[in-house]
Structures are given as structure tokens and as C-alpha cells.
């Protein structure tokens, strides 16, 4: 997925196209971590850190995050974001399936959306085992994945997403079309970035890829097999958003 234009060629526009309420989401993430005994000063791996929004916000709050991502371009955006930070924020290029850290290096792991890109059962199981291996005993995992049934409802109703934004480089239009594969719980997605400059030039980058959604039953089974316990589920990074209210499964779990 590092070659996906969203994370590569157009990493510079990621904030404009996929802006998220990072501070509000980190309020919830911080609350979930502290409930599991992961307090300020704790080492946190942001597995799939992208442009570094969440890692930098957690650092601002007093945690010691480390960002990991496969995309060199996204990591470049993250380094630009944190270059004036008062505390060092390590940013590492690497794969969740082959984490470049020693065992039990972190007090907690944050993993947002990344596991949807793993299509086969073996990789999905191995990813959770790898994340468990990076966490000290008693530490916590906070993560989210796409939930299949709610995603079906949403993408049946809205299979096409399009957004245009003004940028210093011109007008950028992003368009995404999703097809559902009910047999495999996969999403076949066609994306296109179109950049039109003020001079009338136009460049287009198209990319097709596949994601595989999760069910709560699958996630629970794989978490248990990896050694996690006391799993709680939500629809967002706060206790008020109950499961089923969004197309995401957010969970927090402790490592036995």
C-alpha cells in the first residue's frame, strides 16, 4: 500500500483530503490508555503513523510515541510536522509483519485502520501476534478496523466519494469508487487523483486496490490467540459511540 498515491505521490495533500479531528480522537485514545494503566511518559508505538498527526499529538500530551509506516513520503510529511517539537519523536520505516524493534519495547500500541489492508488469514493473525510481541506484559492495544456489515450498508448507499480542494499546486479532486465482494468481505476500490494547475495543465493518478473488512467475531478470535484479554469494543474512540453506530470496530485490549 506504500505505492498508493494517497500515501505516496499525494502524501503532501493527505491533510486536505482526509482531515480528521485528531485532538478529539486523542482525547478518547488517552482515556482508553489511562484506563488500562498506560499513563503519561509511557512508550507508545503508532503502527501505521502516516503523516504523524496522532503521534505528535500524543507527544504533546506527555507520552513518548514512536511512529512506524511503510510509506517514505508519509514519513517525510511526519518529519516535517515534528521538526520543531521540543522532544524527539522517532519515525521509522517498516512493516507491521516484521517490526524493527525488540520484544516488549512498548507500553502500548496504537494501530488505526492498517489491518484492513491484510487480505489473507495468515497475515491477519501474524500482525496481531507481532503487535503483541512489541508490548510489555500488562500493556495495552488500541486499534480500529472496518466492520463488514456497517460498511456494506454505507457503501451500498454511497459507493462513490468525491472531494475537491484548493491547494498551492492547483485544484485537486479525489474520487473513490467501491465495489463490494460479499463472498470474501472485500472492498475493491478504484481511486483517482486529478490535479489541475492554474495554467490549465492536468495530471491524473489512478490506483486500484483491495481491502478486507473484519467482523467482531474474527477480531476477538485473533486477539485471544495473540494473547490479548479484557477486550472492549466501541464504534469510535470514545465510550459514547457504541458498536454498530459507525462502520468501524474500535477496540482496546490488555496483554496478558
Tab-separated table of C-alpha atoms in Angstrom, residues 153-248:
chain	number	residue	atom	x	y	z
A	153	UNK	CA	-24.725	-0.550	4.397
A	154	UNK	CA	-22.652	2.578	3.896
A	155	UNK	CA	-21.044	1.615	0.594
A	156	UNK	CA	-24.305	0.293	-0.831
A	157	UNK	CA	-25.809	3.687	-0.124
A	158	UNK	CA	-22.730	5.715	-1.094
A	159	UNK	CA	-20.385	3.728	-3.381
A	160	UNK	CA	-18.796	6.915	-4.765
A	161	UNK	CA	-16.871	9.515	-2.769
A	162	UNK	CA	-15.541	12.707	-4.344
A	163	UNK	CA	-13.853	15.737	-2.867
A	164	UNK	CA	-12.168	18.773	-4.433
A	165	UNK	CA	-9.784	21.078	-2.593
A	166	UNK	CA	-7.742	24.139	-3.469
A	167	UNK	CA	-4.018	23.651	-2.931
A	168	UNK	CA	-0.892	25.735	-3.612
A	169	UNK	CA	-0.320	23.447	-6.597
A	170	UNK	CA	-3.794	23.811	-8.086
A	171	UNK	CA	-7.240	22.262	-7.683
A	172	UNK	CA	-7.049	18.651	-6.538
A	173	UNK	CA	-10.020	16.314	-6.982
A	174	UNK	CA	-10.081	12.921	-5.325
A	175	UNK	CA	-12.607	10.301	-6.433
A	176	UNK	CA	-13.111	6.830	-4.974
A	177	UNK	CA	-15.472	4.092	-6.211
A	178	UNK	CA	-16.042	0.981	-4.062
A	179	UNK	CA	-17.372	-2.405	-5.177
A	180	UNK	CA	-18.398	-4.972	-2.573
A	181	UNK	CA	-17.401	-8.643	-2.698
A	182	UNK	CA	-19.807	-10.315	-0.291
A	183	UNK	CA	-18.185	-13.737	-0.520
A	184	UNK	CA	-14.790	-12.566	0.712
A	185	UNK	CA	-15.822	-9.445	2.694
A	186	UNK	CA	-13.534	-7.456	0.431
A	187	UNK	CA	-13.765	-3.929	-0.910
A	188	UNK	CA	-12.467	-3.414	-4.446
A	189	UNK	CA	-11.594	0.263	-4.639
A	190	UNK	CA	-10.720	2.443	-7.612
A	191	UNK	CA	-9.161	5.792	-6.711
A	192	UNK	CA	-8.198	8.737	-8.870
A	193	UNK	CA	-6.381	11.972	-8.069
A	194	UNK	CA	-6.759	14.769	-10.636
A	195	UNK	CA	-4.652	17.906	-10.228
A	196	UNK	CA	-5.440	20.946	-12.378
A	197	UNK	CA	-2.990	23.826	-12.236
A	198	UNK	CA	-3.849	27.493	-12.683
A	199	UNK	CA	-2.114	27.312	-16.032
A	200	UNK	CA	-4.526	24.675	-17.282
A	201	UNK	CA	-2.252	21.643	-17.021
A	202	UNK	CA	-3.804	18.441	-15.697
A	203	UNK	CA	-2.245	15.318	-14.175
A	204	UNK	CA	-4.117	12.158	-13.226
A	205	UNK	CA	-3.051	9.297	-10.962
A	206	UNK	CA	-5.317	6.237	-10.813
A	207	UNK	CA	-4.927	3.263	-8.494
A	208	UNK	CA	-6.950	0.108	-7.832
A	209	UNK	CA	-6.595	-1.904	-4.651
A	210	UNK	CA	-8.441	-4.232	-2.306
A	211	UNK	CA	-9.261	-4.084	1.399
A	212	UNK	CA	-10.805	-6.818	3.520
A	213	UNK	CA	-13.221	-5.913	6.293
A	214	UNK	CA	-13.441	-7.574	9.683
A	215	UNK	CA	-16.161	-8.964	11.883
A	216	UNK	CA	-16.122	-8.660	15.626
A	217	UNK	CA	-16.001	-12.451	15.911
A	218	UNK	CA	-12.885	-12.682	13.757
A	219	UNK	CA	-11.172	-9.862	15.626
A	220	UNK	CA	-11.968	-11.383	19.006
A	221	UNK	CA	-10.601	-14.758	17.944
A	222	UNK	CA	-7.367	-13.329	16.620
A	223	UNK	CA	-6.856	-11.075	19.652
A	224	UNK	CA	-7.352	-14.013	22.003
A	225	UNK	CA	-4.965	-16.195	20.005
A	226	UNK	CA	-2.325	-13.445	20.168
A	227	UNK	CA	-2.553	-13.269	23.970
A	228	UNK	CA	-4.827	-10.269	24.496
A	229	UNK	CA	-7.565	-10.208	27.123
A	230	UNK	CA	-10.198	-7.895	28.646
A	231	UNK	CA	-11.239	-6.700	25.192
A	232	UNK	CA	-13.749	-3.852	24.925
A	233	UNK	CA	-15.441	-2.702	21.724
A	234	UNK	CA	-16.729	0.690	20.601
A	235	UNK	CA	-17.825	2.426	17.418
A	236	UNK	CA	-15.322	5.269	17.887
A	237	UNK	CA	-12.533	6.426	20.162
A	238	UNK	CA	-14.915	7.317	22.959
A	239	UNK	CA	-17.268	5.365	25.156
A	240	UNK	CA	-20.319	7.203	23.901
A	241	UNK	CA	-20.051	5.771	20.370
A	242	UNK	CA	-21.381	2.258	20.719
A	243	UNK	CA	-20.575	-0.652	18.366
A	244	UNK	CA	-22.691	-0.525	15.222
A	245	UNK	CA	-23.059	3.259	15.250
A	246	UNK	CA	-20.230	3.617	12.677
A	247	UNK	CA	-18.531	1.398	10.098
A	248	UNK	CA	-15.546	0.906	12.412
